[in-house]
PDB file of C-alpha atoms in Angstrom:
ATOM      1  CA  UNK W  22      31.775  83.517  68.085  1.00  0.00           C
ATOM      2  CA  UNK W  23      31.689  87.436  68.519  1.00  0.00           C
ATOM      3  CA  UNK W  24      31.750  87.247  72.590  1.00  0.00           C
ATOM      4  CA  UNK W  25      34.967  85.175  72.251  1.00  0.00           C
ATOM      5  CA  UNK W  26      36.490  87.427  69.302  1.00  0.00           C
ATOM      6  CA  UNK W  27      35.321  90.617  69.913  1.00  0.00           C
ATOM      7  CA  UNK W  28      34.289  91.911  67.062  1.00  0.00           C
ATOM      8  CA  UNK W  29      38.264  91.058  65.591  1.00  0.00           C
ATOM      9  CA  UNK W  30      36.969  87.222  63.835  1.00  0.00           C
ATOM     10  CA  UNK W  31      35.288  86.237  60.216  1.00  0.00           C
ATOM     11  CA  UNK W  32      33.427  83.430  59.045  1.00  0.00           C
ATOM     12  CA  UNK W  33      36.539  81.486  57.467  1.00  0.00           C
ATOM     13  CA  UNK W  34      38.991  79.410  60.283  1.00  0.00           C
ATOM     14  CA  UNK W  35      41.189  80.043  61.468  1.00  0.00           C
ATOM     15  CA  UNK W  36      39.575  83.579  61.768  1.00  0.00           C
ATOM     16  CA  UNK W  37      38.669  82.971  65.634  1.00  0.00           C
ATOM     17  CA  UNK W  38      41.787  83.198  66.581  1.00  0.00           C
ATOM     18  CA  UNK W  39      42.854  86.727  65.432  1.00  0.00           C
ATOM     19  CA  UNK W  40      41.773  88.357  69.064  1.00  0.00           C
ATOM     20  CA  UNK W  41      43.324  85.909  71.363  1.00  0.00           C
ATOM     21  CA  UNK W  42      46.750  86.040  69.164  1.00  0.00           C
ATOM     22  CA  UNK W  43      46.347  89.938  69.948  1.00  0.00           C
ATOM     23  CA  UNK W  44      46.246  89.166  73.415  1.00  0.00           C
ATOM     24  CA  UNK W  45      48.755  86.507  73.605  1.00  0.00           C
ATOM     25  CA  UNK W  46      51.068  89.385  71.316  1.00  0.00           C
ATOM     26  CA  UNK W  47      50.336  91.919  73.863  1.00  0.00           C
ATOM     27  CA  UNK W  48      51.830  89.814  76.506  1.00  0.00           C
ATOM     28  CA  UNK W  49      54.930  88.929  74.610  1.00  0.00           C
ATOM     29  CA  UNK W  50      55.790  92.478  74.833  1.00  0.00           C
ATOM     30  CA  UNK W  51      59.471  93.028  76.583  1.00  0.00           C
ATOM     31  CA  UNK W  52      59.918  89.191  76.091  1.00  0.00           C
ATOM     32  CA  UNK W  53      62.513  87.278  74.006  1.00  0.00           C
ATOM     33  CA  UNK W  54      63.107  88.913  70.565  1.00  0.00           C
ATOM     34  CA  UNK W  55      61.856  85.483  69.414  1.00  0.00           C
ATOM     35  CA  UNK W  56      58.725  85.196  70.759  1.00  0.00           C
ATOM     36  CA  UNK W  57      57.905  88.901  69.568  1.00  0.00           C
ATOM     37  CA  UNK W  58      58.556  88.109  66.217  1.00  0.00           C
ATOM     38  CA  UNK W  59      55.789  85.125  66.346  1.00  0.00           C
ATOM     39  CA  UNK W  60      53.790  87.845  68.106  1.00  0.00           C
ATOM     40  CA  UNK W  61      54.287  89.813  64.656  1.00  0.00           C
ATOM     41  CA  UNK W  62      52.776  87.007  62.378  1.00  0.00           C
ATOM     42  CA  UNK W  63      49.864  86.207  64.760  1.00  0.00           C
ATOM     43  CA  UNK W  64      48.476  89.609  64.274  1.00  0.00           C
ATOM     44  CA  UNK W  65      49.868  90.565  60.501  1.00  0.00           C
ATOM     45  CA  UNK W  66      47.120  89.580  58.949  1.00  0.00           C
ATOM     46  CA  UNK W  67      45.241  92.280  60.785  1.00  0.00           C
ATOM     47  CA  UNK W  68      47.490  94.982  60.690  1.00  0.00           C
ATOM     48  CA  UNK W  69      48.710  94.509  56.939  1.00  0.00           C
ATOM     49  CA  UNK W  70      45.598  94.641  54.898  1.00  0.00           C
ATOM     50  CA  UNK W  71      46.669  93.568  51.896  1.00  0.00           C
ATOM     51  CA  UNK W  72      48.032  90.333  53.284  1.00  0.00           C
ATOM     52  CA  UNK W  73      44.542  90.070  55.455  1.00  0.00           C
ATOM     53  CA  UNK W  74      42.943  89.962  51.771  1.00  0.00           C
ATOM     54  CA  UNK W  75      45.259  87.419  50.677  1.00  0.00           C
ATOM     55  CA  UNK W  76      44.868  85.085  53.720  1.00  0.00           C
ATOM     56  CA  UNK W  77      40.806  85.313  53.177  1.00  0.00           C
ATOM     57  CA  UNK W  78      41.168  84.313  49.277  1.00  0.00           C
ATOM     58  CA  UNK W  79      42.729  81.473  50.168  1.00  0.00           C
ATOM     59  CA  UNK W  80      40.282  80.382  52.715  1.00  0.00           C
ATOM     60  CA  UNK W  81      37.697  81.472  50.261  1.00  0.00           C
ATOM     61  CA  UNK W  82      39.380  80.244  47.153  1.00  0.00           C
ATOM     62  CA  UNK W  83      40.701  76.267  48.129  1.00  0.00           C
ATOM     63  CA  UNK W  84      37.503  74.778  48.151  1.00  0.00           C
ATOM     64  CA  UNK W  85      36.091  76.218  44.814  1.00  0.00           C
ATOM     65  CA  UNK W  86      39.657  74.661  43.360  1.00  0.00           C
ATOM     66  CA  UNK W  87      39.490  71.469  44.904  1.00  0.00           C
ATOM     67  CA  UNK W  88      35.475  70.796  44.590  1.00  0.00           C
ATOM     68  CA  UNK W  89      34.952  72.430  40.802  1.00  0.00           C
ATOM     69  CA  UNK W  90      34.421  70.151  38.256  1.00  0.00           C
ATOM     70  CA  UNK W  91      34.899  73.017  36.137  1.00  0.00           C
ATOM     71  CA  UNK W  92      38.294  73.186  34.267  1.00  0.00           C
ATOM     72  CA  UNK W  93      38.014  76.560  32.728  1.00  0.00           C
ATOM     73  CA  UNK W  94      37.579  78.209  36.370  1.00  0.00           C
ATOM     74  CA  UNK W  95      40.054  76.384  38.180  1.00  0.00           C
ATOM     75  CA  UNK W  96      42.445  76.970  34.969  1.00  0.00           C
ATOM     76  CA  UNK W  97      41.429  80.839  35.970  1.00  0.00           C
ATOM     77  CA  UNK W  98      41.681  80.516  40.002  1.00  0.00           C
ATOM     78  CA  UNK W  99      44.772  78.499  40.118  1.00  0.00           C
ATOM     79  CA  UNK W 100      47.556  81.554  39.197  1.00  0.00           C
ATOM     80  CA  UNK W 101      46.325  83.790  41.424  1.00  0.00           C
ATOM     81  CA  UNK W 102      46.009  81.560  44.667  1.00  0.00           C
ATOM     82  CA  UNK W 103      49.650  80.630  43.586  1.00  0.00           C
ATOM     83  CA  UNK W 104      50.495  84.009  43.677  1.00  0.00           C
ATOM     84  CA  UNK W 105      48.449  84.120  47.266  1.00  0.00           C
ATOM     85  CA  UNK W 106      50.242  81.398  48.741  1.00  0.00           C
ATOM     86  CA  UNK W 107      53.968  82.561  47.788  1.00  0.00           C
ATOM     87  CA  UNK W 108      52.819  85.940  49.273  1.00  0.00           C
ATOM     88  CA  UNK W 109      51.755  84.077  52.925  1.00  0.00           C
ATOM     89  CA  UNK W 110      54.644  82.389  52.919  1.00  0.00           C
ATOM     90  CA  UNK W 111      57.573  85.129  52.829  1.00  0.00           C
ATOM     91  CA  UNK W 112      54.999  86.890  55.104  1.00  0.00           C
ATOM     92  CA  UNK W 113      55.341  83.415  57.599  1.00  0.00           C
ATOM     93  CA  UNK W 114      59.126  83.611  56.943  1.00  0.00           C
ATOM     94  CA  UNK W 115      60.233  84.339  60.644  1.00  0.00           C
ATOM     95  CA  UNK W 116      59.165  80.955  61.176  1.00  0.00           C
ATOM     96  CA  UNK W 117      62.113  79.832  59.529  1.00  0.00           C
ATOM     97  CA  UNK W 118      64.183  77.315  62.698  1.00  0.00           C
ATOM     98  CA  UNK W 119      61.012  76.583  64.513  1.00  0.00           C
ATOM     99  CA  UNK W 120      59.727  72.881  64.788  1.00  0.00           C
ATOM    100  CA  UNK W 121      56.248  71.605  65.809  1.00  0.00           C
ATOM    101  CA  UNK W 122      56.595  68.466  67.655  1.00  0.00           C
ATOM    102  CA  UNK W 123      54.514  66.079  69.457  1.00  0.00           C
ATOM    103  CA  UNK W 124      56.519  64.311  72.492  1.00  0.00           C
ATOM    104  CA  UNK W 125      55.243  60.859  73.025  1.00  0.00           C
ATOM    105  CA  UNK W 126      57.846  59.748  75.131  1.00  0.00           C
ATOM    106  CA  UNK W 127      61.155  61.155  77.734  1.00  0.00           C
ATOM    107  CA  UNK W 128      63.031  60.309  80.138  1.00  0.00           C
ATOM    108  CA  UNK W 129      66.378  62.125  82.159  1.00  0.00           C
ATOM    109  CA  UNK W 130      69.827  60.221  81.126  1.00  0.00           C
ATOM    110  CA  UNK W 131      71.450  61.785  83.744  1.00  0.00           C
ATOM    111  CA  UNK W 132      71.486  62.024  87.313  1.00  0.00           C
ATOM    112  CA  UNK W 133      71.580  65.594  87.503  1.00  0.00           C
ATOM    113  CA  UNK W 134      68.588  65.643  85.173  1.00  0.00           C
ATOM    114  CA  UNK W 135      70.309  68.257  83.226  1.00  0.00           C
ATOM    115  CA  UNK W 136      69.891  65.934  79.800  1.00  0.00           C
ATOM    116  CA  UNK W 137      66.687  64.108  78.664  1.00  0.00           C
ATOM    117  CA  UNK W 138      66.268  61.743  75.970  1.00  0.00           C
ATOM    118  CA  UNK W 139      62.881  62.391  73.614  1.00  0.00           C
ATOM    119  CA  UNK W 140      61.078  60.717  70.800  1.00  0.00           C
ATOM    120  CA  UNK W 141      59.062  62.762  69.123  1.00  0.00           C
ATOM    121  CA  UNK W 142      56.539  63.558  66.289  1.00  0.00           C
ATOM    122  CA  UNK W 143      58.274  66.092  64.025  1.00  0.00           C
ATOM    123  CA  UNK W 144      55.044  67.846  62.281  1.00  0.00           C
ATOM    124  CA  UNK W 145      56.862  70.355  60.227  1.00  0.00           C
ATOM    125  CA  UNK W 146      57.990  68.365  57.346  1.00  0.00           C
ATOM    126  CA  UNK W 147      55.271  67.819  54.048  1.00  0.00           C
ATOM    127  CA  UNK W 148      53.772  65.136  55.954  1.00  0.00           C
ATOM    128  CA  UNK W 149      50.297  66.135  57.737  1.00  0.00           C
ATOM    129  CA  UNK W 150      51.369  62.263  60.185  1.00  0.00           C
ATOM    130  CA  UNK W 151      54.445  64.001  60.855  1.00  0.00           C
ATOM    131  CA  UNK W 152      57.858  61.698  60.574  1.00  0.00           C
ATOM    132  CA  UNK W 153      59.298  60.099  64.306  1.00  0.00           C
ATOM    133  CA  UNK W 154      62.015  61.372  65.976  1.00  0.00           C
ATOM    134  CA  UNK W 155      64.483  60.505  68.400  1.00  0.00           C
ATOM    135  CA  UNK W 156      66.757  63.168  70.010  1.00  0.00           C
ATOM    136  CA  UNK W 157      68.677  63.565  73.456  1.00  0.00           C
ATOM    137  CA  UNK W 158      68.939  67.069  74.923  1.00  0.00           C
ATOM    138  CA  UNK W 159      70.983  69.071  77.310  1.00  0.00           C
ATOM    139  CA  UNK W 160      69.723  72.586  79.081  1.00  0.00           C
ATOM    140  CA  UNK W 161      66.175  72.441  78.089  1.00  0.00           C
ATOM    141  CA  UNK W 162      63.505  72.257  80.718  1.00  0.00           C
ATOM    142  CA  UNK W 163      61.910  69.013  81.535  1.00  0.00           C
ATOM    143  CA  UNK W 164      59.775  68.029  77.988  1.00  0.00           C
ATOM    144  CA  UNK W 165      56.800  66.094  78.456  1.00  0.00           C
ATOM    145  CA  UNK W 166      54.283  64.274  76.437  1.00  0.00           C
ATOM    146  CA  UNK W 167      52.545  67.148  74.830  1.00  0.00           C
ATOM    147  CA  UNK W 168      52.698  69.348  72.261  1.00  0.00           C
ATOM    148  CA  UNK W 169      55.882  71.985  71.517  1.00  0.00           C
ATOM    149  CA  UNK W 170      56.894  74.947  69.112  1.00  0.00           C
ATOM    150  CA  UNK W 171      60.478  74.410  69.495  1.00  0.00           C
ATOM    151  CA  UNK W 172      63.761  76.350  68.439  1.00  0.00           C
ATOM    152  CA  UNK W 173      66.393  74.063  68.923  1.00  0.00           C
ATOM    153  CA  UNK W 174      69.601  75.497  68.231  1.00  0.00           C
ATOM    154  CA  UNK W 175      68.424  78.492  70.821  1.00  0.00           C
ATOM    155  CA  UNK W 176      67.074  76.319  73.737  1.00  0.00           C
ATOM    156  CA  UNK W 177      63.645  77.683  73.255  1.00  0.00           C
ATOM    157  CA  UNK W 178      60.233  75.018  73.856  1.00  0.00           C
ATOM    158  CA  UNK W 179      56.611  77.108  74.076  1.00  0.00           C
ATOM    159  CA  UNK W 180      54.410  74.338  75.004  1.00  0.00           C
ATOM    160  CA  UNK W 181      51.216  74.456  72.856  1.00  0.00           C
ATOM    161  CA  UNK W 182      48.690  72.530  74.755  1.00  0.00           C
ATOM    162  CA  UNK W 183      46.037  72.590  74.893  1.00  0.00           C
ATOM    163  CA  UNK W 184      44.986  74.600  71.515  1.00  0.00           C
ATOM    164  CA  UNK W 185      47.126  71.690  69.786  1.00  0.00           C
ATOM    165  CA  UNK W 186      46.734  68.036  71.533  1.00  0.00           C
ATOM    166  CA  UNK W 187      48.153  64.651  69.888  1.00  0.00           C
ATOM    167  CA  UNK W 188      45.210  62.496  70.369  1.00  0.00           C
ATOM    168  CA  UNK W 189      43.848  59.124  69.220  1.00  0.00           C
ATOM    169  CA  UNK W 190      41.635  58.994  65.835  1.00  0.00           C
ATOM    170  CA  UNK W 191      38.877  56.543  66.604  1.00  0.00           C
ATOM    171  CA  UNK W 192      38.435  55.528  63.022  1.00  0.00           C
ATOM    172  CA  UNK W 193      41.610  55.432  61.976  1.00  0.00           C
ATOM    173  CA  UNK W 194      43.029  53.862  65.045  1.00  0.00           C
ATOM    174  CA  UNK W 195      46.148  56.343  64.237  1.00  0.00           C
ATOM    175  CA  UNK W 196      47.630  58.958  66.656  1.00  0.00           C
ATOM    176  CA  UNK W 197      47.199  62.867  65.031  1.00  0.00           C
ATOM    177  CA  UNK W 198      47.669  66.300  65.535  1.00  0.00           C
ATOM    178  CA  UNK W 199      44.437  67.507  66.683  1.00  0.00           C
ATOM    179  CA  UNK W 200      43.782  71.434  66.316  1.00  0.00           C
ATOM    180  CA  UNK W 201      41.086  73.587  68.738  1.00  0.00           C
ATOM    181  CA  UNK W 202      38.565  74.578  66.560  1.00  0.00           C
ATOM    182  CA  UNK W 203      37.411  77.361  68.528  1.00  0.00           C
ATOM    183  CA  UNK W 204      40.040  79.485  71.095  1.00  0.00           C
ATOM    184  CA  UNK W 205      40.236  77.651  74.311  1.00  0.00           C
ATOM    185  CA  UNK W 206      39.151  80.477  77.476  1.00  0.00           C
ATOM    186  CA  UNK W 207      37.838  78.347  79.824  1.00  0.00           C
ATOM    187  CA  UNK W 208      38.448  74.744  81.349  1.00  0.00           C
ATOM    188  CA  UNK W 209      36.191  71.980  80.016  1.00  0.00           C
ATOM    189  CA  UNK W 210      34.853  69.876  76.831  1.00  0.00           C
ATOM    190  CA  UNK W 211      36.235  71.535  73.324  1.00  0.00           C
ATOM    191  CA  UNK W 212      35.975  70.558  69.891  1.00  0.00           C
ATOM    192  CA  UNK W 213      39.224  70.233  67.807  1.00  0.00           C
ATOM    193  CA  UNK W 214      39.723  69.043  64.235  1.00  0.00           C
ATOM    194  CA  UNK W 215      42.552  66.677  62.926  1.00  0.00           C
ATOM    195  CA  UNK W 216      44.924  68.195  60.903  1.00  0.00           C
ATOM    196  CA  UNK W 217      45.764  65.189  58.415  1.00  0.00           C
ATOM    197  CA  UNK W 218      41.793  63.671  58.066  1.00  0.00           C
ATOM    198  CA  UNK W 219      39.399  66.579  59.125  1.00  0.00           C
ATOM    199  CA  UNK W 220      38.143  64.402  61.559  1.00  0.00           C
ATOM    200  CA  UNK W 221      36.540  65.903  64.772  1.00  0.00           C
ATOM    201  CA  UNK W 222      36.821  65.235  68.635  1.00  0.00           C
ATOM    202  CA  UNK W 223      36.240  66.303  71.890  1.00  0.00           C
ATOM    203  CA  UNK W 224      38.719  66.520  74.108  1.00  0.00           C
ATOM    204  CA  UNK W 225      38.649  68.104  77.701  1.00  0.00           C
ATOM    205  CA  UNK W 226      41.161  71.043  78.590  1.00  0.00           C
ATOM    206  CA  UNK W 227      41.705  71.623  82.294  1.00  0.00           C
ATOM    207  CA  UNK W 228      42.502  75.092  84.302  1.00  0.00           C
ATOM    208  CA  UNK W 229      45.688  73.820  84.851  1.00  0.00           C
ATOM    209  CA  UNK W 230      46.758  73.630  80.953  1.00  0.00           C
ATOM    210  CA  UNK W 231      45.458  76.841  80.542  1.00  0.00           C
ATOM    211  CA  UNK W 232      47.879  78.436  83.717  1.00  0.00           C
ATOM    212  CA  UNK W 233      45.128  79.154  85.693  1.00  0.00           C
ATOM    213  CA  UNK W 234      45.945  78.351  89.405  1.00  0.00           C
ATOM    214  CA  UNK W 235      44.175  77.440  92.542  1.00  0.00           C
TER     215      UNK W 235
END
């Protein structure tokens, strides 16, 4: 965990990922204003203490809430992780317009191949399934079946594989967002983590996912 943090992670996840979104934020400099201000909430919660406190209570506090058979403490716990969570959301505020989606399926409608017709698995709603989609598109790049941080009034798709992969649950049988559990530096097997039912997988990420070429 330290070699692939250095030195910048905690115990609590999503902690490992605080040094790689300072390198992906260093890249984004000179880029779109949009992408810098996602580069600005990947590495707030280092450079604003106060809401790097907040962040860990909540990692710390959820599970004492939701496994406490103790009324009185949760009675106590349960205003100030309130408070916590209000405060990490108006700090996650420029992610106001962005969707996560899952493509599962597209194909061109035109012969110029300037307009595409996606369904999709919108993952931004209250539901940890996400809801389906359907949607046809004109002056985006070629979509395909993975998954996207997308601004679509602006034209914008930052593909998100393979630190987020749509994958098949086993015991379920049901399709769900699966999240890297660890940051993804190298090509080969990796553990990720189902958002909706905590189940874990192994899925393999290749050099070409990860823009490496040959």
């Amino acid at each position: 965990r330290a070699e692939t943090c250095d030195g910048a992670c905690e115990a609590s996840w999503p902690a490992p990922w605080r040094s790689l979104a300072h390198h992906a934020a260093r890249t984004l400099e000179g880029r779109d204003p949009r992408f810098r201000e996602l580069a600005a909430i990947a590495t707030s919660f280092d450079s604003d203490k106060p809401l790097h406190t907040t962040m860990d209570f909540i990692v710390g506090t959820v599970p004492r809430v939701t496994a406490s058979r103790d009324v009185a403490e949760t009675e106590r716990l349960l205003p100030r992780l309130e408070r916590a969570i209000r405060e990490l959301l108006a700090a996650l505020g420029p992610l106001r317009g962005w969707t996560l989606i899952a493509v599962t399926s597209s194909e061109f409608v035109d012969v110029g191949g300037t307009s595409q017709c996606i369904e999709y698995v919108d993952y931004t709603g209250p539901s940890a399934r996400g809801s389906h989609q359907r949607v046809t598109l004109s002056g985006y790049p070629g979509l395909g079946r993975f998954i996207y941080l997308v601004r679509w009034s602006e034209g914008i798709a930052i593909a998100l594989e393979p630190y987020a992969r749509r994958a098949r649950n086993e015991i379920s049988g049901d399709h769900e967002l699966f999240l890297a559990i660890e940051p993804i530096l190298k090509p080969g097997s990796h553990r990720y983590r189902a958002l909706a039912s905590g189940h874990e997988v192994v899925l393999q990420a290749t050099a070409k996912q990860l823009g490496e070429r040959r």
